[in-house]
Coordinates of C-alpha atoms and ligand atoms in Angstrom, one line a residue:
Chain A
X1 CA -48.5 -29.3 2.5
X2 CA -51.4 -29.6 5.3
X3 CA -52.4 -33.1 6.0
X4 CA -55.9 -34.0 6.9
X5 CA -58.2 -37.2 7.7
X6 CA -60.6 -38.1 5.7
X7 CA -63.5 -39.6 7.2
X8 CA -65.8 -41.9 5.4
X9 CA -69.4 -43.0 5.5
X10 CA -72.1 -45.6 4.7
X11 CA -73.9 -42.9 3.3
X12 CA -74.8 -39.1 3.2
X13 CA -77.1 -39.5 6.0
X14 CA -74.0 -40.3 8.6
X15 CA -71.6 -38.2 6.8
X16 CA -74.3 -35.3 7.4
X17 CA -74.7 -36.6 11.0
X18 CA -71.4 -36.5 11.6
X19 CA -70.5 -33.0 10.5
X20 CA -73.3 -32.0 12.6
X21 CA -72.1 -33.8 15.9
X22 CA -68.6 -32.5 14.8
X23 CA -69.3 -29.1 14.5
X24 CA -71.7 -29.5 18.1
X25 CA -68.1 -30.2 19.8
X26 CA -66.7 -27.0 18.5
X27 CA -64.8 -29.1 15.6
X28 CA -64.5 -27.9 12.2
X29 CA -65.5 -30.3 9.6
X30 CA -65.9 -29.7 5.7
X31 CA -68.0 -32.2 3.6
X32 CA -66.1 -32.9 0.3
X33 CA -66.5 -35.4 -2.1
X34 CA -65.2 -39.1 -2.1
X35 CA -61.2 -38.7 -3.1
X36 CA -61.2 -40.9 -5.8
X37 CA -58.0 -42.5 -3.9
X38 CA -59.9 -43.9 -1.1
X39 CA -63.0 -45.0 -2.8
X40 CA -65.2 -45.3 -6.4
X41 CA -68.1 -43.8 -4.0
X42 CA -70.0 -40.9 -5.1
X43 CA -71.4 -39.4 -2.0
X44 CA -69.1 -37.2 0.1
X45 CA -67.6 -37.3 3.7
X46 CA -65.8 -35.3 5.9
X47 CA -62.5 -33.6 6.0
X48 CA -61.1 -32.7 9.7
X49 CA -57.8 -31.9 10.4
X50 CA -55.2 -34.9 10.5
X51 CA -54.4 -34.1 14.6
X52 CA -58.5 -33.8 15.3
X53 CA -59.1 -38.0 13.9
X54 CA -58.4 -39.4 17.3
X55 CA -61.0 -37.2 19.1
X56 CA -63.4 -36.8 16.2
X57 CA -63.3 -40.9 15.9
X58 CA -64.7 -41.0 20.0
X59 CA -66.9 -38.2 19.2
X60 CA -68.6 -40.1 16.9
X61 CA -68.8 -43.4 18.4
X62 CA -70.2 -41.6 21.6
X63 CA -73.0 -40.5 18.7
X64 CA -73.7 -44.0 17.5
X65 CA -72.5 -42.4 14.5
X66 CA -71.2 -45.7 11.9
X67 CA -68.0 -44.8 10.5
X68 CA -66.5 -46.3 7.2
X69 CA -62.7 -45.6 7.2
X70 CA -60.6 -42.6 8.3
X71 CA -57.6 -42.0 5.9
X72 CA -54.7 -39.7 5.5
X73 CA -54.8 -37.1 2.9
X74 CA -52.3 -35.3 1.9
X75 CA -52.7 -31.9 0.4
X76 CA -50.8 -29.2 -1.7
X77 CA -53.7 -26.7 -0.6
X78 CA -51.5 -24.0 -1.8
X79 CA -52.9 -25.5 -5.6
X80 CA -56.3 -25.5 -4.4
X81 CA -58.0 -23.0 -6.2
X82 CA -60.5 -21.4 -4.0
X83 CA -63.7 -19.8 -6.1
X84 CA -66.8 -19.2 -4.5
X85 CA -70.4 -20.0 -6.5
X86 CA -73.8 -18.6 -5.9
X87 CA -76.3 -20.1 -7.6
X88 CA -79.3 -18.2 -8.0
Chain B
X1 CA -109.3 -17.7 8.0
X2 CA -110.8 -18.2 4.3
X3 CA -109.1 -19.9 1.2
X4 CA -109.6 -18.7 -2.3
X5 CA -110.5 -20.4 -5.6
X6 CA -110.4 -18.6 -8.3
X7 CA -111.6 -15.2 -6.6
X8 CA -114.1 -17.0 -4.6
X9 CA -114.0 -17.7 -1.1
X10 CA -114.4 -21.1 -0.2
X11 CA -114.2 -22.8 3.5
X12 CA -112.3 -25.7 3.1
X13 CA -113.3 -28.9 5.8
X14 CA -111.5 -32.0 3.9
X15 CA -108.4 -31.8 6.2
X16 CA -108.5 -34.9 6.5
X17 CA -108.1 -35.7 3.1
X18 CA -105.4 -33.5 2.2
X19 CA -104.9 -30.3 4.5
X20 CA -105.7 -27.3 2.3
X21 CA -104.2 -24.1 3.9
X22 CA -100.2 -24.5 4.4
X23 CA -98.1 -22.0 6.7
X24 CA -96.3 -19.9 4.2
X25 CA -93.0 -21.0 4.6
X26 CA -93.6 -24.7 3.4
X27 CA -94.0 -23.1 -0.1
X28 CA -91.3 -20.7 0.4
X29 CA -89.3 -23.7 1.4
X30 CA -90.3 -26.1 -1.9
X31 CA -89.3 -22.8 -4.0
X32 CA -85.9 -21.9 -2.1
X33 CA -85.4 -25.8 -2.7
X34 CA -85.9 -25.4 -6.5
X35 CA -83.9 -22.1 -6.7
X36 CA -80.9 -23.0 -4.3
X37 CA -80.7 -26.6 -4.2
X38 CA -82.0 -28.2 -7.0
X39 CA -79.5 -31.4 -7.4
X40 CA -79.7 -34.9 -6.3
X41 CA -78.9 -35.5 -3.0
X42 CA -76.5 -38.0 -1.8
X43 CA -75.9 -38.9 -4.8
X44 CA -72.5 -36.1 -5.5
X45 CA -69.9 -34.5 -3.5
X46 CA -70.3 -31.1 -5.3
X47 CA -71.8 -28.1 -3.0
X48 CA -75.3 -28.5 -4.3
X49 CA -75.6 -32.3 -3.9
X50 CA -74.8 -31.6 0.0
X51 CA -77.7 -29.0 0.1
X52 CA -79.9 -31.2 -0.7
X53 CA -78.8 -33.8 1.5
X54 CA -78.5 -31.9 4.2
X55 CA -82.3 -30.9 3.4
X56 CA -83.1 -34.8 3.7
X57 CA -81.4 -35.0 6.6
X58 CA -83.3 -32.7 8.2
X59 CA -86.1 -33.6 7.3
X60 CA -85.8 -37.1 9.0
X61 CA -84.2 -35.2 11.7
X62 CA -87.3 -33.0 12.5
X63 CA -89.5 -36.2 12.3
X64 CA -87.1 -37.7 15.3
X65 CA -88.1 -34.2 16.9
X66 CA -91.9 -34.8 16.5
X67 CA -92.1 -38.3 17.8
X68 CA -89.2 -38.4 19.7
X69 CA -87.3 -40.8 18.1
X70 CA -83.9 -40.1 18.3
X71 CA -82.2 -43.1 16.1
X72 CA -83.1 -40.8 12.6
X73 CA -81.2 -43.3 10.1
X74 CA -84.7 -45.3 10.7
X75 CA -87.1 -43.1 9.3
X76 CA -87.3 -44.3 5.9
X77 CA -88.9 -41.3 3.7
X78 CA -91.4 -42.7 1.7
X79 CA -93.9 -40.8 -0.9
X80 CA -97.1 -41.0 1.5
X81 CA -98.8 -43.3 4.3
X82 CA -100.0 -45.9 1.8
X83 CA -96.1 -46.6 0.7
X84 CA -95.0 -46.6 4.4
X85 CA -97.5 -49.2 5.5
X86 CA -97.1 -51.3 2.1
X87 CA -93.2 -51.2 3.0
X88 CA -94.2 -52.4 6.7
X89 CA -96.5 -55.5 5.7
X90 CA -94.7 -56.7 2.6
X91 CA -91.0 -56.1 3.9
X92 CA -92.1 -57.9 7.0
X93 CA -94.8 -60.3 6.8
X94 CA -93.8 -63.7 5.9
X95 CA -95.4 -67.1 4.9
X96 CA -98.2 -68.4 7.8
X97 CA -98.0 -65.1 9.9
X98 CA -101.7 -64.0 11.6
X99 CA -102.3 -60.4 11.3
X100 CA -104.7 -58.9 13.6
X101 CA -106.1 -55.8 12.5
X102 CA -109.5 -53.2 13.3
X103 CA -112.9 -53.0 11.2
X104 CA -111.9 -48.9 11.8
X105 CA -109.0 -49.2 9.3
X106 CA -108.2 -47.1 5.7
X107 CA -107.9 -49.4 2.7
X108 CA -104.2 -48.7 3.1
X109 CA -104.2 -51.4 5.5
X110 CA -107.6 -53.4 4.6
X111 CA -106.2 -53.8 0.9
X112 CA -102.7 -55.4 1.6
X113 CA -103.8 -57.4 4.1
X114 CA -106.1 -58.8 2.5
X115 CA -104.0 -59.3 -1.0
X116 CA -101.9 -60.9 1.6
X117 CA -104.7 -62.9 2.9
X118 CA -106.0 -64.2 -0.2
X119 CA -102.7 -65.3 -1.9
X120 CA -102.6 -67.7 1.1
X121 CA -99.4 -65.7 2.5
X122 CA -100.8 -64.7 6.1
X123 CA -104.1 -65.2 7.9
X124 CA -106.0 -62.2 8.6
X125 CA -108.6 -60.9 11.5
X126 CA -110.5 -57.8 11.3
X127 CA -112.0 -56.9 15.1
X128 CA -114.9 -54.8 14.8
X129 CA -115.3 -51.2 16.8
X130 CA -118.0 -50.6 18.7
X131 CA -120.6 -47.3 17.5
X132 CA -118.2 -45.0 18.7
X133 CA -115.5 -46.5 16.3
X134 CA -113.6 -47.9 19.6
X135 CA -111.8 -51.1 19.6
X136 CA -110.7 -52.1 23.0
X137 CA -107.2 -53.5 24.0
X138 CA -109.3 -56.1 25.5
X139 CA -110.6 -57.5 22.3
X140 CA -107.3 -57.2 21.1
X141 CA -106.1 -59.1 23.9
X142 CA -108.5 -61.7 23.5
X143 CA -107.8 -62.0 19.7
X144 CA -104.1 -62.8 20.3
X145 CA -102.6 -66.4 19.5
X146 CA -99.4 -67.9 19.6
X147 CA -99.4 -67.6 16.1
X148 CA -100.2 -63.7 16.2
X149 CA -97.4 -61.7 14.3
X150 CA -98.9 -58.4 14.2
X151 CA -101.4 -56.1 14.8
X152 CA -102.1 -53.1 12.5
X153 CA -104.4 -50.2 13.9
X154 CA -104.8 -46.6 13.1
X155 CA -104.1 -43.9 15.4
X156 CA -107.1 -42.6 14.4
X157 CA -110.4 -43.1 12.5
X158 CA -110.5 -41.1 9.3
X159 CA -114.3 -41.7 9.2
X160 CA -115.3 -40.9 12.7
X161 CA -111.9 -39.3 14.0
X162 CA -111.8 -41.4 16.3
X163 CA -108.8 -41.8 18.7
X164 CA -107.9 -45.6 18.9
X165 CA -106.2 -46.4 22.9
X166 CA -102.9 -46.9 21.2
X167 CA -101.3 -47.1 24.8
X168 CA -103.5 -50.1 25.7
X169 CA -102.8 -51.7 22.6
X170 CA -99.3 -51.1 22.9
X171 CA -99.3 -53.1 26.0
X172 CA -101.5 -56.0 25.3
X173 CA -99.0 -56.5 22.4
X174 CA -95.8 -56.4 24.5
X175 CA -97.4 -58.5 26.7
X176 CA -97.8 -61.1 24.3
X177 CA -94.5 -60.4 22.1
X178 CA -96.5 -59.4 19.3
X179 CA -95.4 -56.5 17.3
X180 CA -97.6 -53.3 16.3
X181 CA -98.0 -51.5 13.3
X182 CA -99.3 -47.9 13.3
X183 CA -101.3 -45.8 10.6
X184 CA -100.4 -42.3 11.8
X185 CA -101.7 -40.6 8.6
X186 CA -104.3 -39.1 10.8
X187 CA -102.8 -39.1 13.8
X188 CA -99.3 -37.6 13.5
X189 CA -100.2 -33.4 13.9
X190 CA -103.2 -34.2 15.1
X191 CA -102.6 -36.3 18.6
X192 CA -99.5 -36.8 20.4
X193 CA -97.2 -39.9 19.4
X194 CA -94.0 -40.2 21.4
X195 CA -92.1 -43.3 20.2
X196 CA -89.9 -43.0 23.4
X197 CA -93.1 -43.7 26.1
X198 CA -94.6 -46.0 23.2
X199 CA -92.0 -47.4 21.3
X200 CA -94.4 -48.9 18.3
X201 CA -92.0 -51.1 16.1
X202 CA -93.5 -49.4 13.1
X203 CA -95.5 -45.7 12.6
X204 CA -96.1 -45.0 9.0
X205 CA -97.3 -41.6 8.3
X206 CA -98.1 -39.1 6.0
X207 CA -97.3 -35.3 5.1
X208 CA -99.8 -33.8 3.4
X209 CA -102.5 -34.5 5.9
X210 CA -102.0 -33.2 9.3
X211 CA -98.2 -31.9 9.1
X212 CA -98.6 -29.4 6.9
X213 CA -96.2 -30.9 3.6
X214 CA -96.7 -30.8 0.0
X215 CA -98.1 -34.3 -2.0
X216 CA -95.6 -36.9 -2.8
X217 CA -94.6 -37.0 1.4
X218 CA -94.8 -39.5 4.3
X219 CA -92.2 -41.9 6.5
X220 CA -92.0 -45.0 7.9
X221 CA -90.1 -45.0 11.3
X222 CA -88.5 -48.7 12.0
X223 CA -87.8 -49.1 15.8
X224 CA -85.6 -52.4 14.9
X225 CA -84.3 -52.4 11.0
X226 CA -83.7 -56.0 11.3
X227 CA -87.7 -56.7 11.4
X228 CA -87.8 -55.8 7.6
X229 CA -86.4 -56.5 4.5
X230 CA -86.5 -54.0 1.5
X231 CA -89.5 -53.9 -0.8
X232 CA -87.7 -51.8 -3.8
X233 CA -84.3 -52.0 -4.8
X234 CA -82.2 -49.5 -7.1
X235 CA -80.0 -46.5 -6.8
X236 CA -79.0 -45.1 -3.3
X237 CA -75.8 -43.2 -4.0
X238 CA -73.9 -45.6 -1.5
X239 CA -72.0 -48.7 -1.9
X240 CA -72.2 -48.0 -5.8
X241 CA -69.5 -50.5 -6.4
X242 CA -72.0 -53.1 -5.9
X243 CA -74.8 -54.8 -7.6
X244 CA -76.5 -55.5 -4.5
X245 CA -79.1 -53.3 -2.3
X246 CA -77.4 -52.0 0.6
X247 CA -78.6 -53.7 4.2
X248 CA -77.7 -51.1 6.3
X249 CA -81.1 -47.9 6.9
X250 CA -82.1 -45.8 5.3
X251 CA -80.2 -47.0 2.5
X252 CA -82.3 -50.5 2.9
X253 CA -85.4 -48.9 1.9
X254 CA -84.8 -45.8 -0.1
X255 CA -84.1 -46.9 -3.8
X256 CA -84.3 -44.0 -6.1
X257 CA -83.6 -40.2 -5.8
X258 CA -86.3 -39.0 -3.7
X259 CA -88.8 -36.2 -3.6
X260 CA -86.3 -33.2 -2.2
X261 CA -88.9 -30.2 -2.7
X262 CA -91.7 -31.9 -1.1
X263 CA -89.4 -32.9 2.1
X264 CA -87.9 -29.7 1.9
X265 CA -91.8 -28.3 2.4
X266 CA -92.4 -31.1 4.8
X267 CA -89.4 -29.9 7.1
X268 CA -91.6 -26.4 6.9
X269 CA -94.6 -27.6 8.0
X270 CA -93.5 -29.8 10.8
X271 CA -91.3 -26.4 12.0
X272 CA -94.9 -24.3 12.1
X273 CA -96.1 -27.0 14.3
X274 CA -93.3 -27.3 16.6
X275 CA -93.1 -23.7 17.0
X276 CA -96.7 -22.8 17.5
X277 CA -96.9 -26.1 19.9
X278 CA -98.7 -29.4 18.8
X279 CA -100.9 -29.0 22.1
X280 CA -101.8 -25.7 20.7
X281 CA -103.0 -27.0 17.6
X282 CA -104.6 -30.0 19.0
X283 CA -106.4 -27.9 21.8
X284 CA -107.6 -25.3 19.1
X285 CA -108.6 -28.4 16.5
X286 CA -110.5 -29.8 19.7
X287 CA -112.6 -26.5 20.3
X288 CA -113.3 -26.3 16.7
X289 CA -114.6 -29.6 16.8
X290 CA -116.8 -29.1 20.1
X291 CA -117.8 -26.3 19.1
X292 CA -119.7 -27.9 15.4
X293 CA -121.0 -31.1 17.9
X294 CA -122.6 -28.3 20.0
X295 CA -124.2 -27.1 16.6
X296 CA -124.8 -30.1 15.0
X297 CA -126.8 -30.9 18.1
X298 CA -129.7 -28.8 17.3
X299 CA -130.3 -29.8 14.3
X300 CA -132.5 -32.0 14.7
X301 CA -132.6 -33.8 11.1
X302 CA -128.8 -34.7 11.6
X303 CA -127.5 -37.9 12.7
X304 CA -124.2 -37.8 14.0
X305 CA -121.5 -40.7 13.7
X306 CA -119.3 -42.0 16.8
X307 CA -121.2 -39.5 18.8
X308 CA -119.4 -39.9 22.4
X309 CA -116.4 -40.5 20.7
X310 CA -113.0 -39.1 22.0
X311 CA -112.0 -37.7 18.8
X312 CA -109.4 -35.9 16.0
X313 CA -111.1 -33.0 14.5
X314 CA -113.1 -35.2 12.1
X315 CA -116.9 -35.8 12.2
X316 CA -119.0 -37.7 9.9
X317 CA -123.0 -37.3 10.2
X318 CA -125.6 -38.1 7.8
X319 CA -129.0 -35.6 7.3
X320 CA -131.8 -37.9 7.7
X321 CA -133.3 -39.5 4.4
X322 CA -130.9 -37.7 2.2
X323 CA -127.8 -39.4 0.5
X324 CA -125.0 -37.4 1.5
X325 CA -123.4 -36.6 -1.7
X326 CA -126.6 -34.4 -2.4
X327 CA -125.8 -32.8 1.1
X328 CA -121.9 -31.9 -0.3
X329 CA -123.0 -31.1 -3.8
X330 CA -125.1 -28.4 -2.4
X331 CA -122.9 -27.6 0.3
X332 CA -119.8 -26.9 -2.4
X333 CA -122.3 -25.8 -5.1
X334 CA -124.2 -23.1 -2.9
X335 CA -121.8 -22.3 -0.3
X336 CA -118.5 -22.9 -1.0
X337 CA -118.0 -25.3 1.7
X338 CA -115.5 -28.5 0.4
X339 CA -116.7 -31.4 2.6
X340 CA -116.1 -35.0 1.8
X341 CA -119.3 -37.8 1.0
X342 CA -118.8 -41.5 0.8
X343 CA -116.8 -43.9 2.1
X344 CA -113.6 -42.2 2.4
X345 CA -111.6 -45.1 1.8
X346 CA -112.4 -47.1 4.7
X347 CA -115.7 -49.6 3.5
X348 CA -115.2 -51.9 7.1
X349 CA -115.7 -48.4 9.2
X350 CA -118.6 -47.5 7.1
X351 CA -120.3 -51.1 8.0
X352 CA -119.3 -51.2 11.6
X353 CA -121.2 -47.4 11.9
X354 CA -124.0 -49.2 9.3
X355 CA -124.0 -46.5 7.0
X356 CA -122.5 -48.8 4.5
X357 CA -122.9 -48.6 1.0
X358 CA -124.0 -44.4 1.0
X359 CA -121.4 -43.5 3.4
X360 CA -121.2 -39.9 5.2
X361 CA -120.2 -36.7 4.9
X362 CA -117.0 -35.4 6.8
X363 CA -116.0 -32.5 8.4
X364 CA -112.3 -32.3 9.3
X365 CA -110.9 -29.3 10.6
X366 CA -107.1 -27.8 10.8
X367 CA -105.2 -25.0 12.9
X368 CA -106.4 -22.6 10.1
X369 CA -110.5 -23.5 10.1
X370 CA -112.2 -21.1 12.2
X371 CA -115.5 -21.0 14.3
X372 CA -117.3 -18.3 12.2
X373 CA -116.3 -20.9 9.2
X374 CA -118.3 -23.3 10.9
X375 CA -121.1 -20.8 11.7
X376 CA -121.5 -20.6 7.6
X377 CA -121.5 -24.6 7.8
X378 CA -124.3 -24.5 9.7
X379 CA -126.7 -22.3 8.1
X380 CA -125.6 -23.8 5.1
X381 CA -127.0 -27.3 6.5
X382 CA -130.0 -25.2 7.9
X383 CA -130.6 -23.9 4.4
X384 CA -130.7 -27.5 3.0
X385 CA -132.9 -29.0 5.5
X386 CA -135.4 -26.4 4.8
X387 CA -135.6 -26.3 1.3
X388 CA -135.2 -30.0 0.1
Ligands
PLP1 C1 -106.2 -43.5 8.2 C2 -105.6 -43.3 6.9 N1 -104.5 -44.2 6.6 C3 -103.9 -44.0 5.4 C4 -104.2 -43.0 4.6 C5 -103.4 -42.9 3.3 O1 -102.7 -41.8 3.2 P1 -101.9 -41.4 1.8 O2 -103.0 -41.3 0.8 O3 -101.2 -40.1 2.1 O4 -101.0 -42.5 1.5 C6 -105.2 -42.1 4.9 C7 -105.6 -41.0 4.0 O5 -106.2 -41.0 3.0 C8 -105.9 -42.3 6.1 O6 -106.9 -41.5 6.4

């Protein structure tokens, strides 16, 4: 089981914002869509790992980036089923 | 370097209007948008929603590049100028506010305000420009009261092309706590605006003129989101839970899924500009347009418009005792030069230069125009003069 924060947003601009300002700081972020645990929203946010919130939370205040909620998420990722699309 | 119309070559000169040759990659970029990420954006978490949002995002991002305006969740995308500036007045004027605005302005402006006006809402004054199409900060200066609210003015004319002192309006407006409104549609591409030496509260602009996007484009850039309510209210992909608009930018004042393809080609064309260098593109518009006043000069049927004018690459000029839709009939018909005749949109401009109701005919030039182009244009007027 890996555990990871999940980072909210306002809105797909900041969650875009702050997967760019992330990834400027040598983090790696991954946009996925609103767990349905945290929220009925139906953009996405960002996924670091659990250890990176602290750091990723003053990255993005340093950014003015407005962050909803950070939450734990906990994840079988051995489950996940990882296929790859191209659309064309 | 020439466009084509159905096999024929035709030099186009309405840039103004709507700027006809695109660098290539803003239609490469609509297509790639259609093909790779044709889905709503900010509206799913799946892989192609965040395409296109990340192709919004950029889009306001490269904006923030071109005017230096680093704060990108306030640069509302809008579909064109005339949505921008309608979003500025009505999202911000309110009951008894005085509006001070220049005789040199599109009906963009002159046609809200004066709805505005007329429904009692705000009280409106239009300062006339001088022959050259120059208002002076002084005037506006002079204009102020303690009522004042607002001052609208155009970055430049899309009649004359002429450059308005945006600086020293700038500053006769702080002085006096009054807030400033800019039409960029001609400007932005075409001069430089840097929101971080003049931080105007609003710049409205469009895409298809000047920075090189498709149709359906344009943005209004907030400097303080608190100085306007929404105007439209609907769908945003956030805060779905509630019936309410969201308050927070760009959310505020972006209801409805918007035009992905057209920003994706927008992004394009502000890229081609950034990379070749604005003062590259404004020095070569400049020597385009001296060169055709040069010209113009010796013919001595033409009158020209704002003629000591510090100028865009737009002219307007009139051939003496002939209506100037003649002049671009024969000028598209004969030579295949598109030019503009009338008003273009802007009635008060056309008064203040007295060549109200016939209006004039406009050359306005781009990065792509060229100087043998405006060689054709010339013996084309040449021909005209002779044989009408
Ligand atoms: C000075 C000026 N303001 C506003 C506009 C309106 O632009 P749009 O038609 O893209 O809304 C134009 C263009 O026609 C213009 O020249």
């Amino acid at each position: 089981m890996t555990v990871y924060a999940v980072i909210t947003f306002h809105n797909t601009h900041f969650a875009l914002k702050a997967k760019k300002v992330l990834e400027k700081n040598g983090k790696t972020v991954e946009t996925i869509p609103v767990p349905r645990e945290f929220s009925s929203e139906c953009g996405f946010c960002c996924k670091v790992p659990w250890d990176e919130r602290d750091m990723a939370d003053k990255i993005l205040r340093e950014h003015d980036v407005q962050v909803e909620h950070i939450y734990r998420w906990e994840r079988d990722d051995d489950k996940e089923r990882k296929n790859k699309f191209t659309f064309v | 370097m020439p466009s084509w119309v159905m096999g024929t070559k035709v030099i186009y000169f309405d840039n103004a209007a709507t700027s006809g040759r695109k660098p290539v990659t803003v239609s490469h970029a609509i297509c790639d948008c259609l093909k790779h990420a044709n889905a709503n954006p900010g509206r799913s978490g799946h892989s192609l929603s965040v395409k296109a949002a990340e192709i919004i995002y950029s889009c306001r991002e490269i904006l923030g590049e071109l005017f230096n305006f680093p704060k990108t969740e306030n640069i509302v995308l809008t579909k064109n100028a005339t949505e921008a500036l309608n979003l500025a007045l009505y999202g911000g004027l309110k009951n008894g506010c005085e509006v001070i605005t220049t005789s040199m302005e599109h009906n963009s402006v002159l046609r809200p305000l004066n709805h505005l006006h007329n429904k009692g809402i705000i009280r409106l004054y239009i300062l006339s420009a001088d022959g050259n199409g120059v208002v002076h900060p002084k005037q506006i200066k002079e204009a102020i009261t303690e009522d004042t609210s607002l001052i609208v003015v155009t970055s430049a004319s899309n009649v004359t092309g002429t450059k308005m002192d945006l600086q020293g309006i700038y500053h006769a407006a702080q002085e006096a706590g009054v807030k400033m409104l800019v039409d960029g549609a001609q400007g932005a591409g075409a001069l430089r605006i840097d929101l971080k030496e003049t931080p105007f509260d609003f710049l409205a602009v469009t895409g298809h003129k000047h920075l090189f996007g498709p149709q359906g484009t344009g943005a209004l850039i907030i400097k303080n989101a608190d100085d306007l309510d929404s105007f439209m209210r609907g769908g945003t992909g956030s805060q779905s839970e509630m019936t309410i608009h969201p308050d927070f930018p760009p959310d505020k004042y972006e209801a409805g899924t918007l035009n992905t393809p057209g920003y994706a080609g927008l992004v394009a064309g502000i890229r081609f500009i950034l990379d070749e260098g604005l003062e590259k593109i404004v020095g070569y518009e400049h020597e385009l347009t001296e060169y055709l006043l040069g010209k113009l000069a010796d013919i001595e049927e033409i009158q020209l418009y704002a003629p000591d004018a510090d100028r865009v690459a737009t002219v307007s000029f009139n051939i003496q005792g002939t209506p100037p839709s003649d002049v671009a009939y024969f000028l598209d018909r004969e030579w295949g030069i598109c030019a503009r005749s009338g008003l273009h949109c802007a009635p008060e401009a056309h008064k203040t230069l007295g060549t109200f109701s016939g209006g004039t005919i406009r050359f306005s030039f781009s990065f792509f125009n060229t100087k043998e182009e405006i060689d054709s244009a010339i013996e084309a007027l040449k021909d005209f003069v002779k044989h009408r």
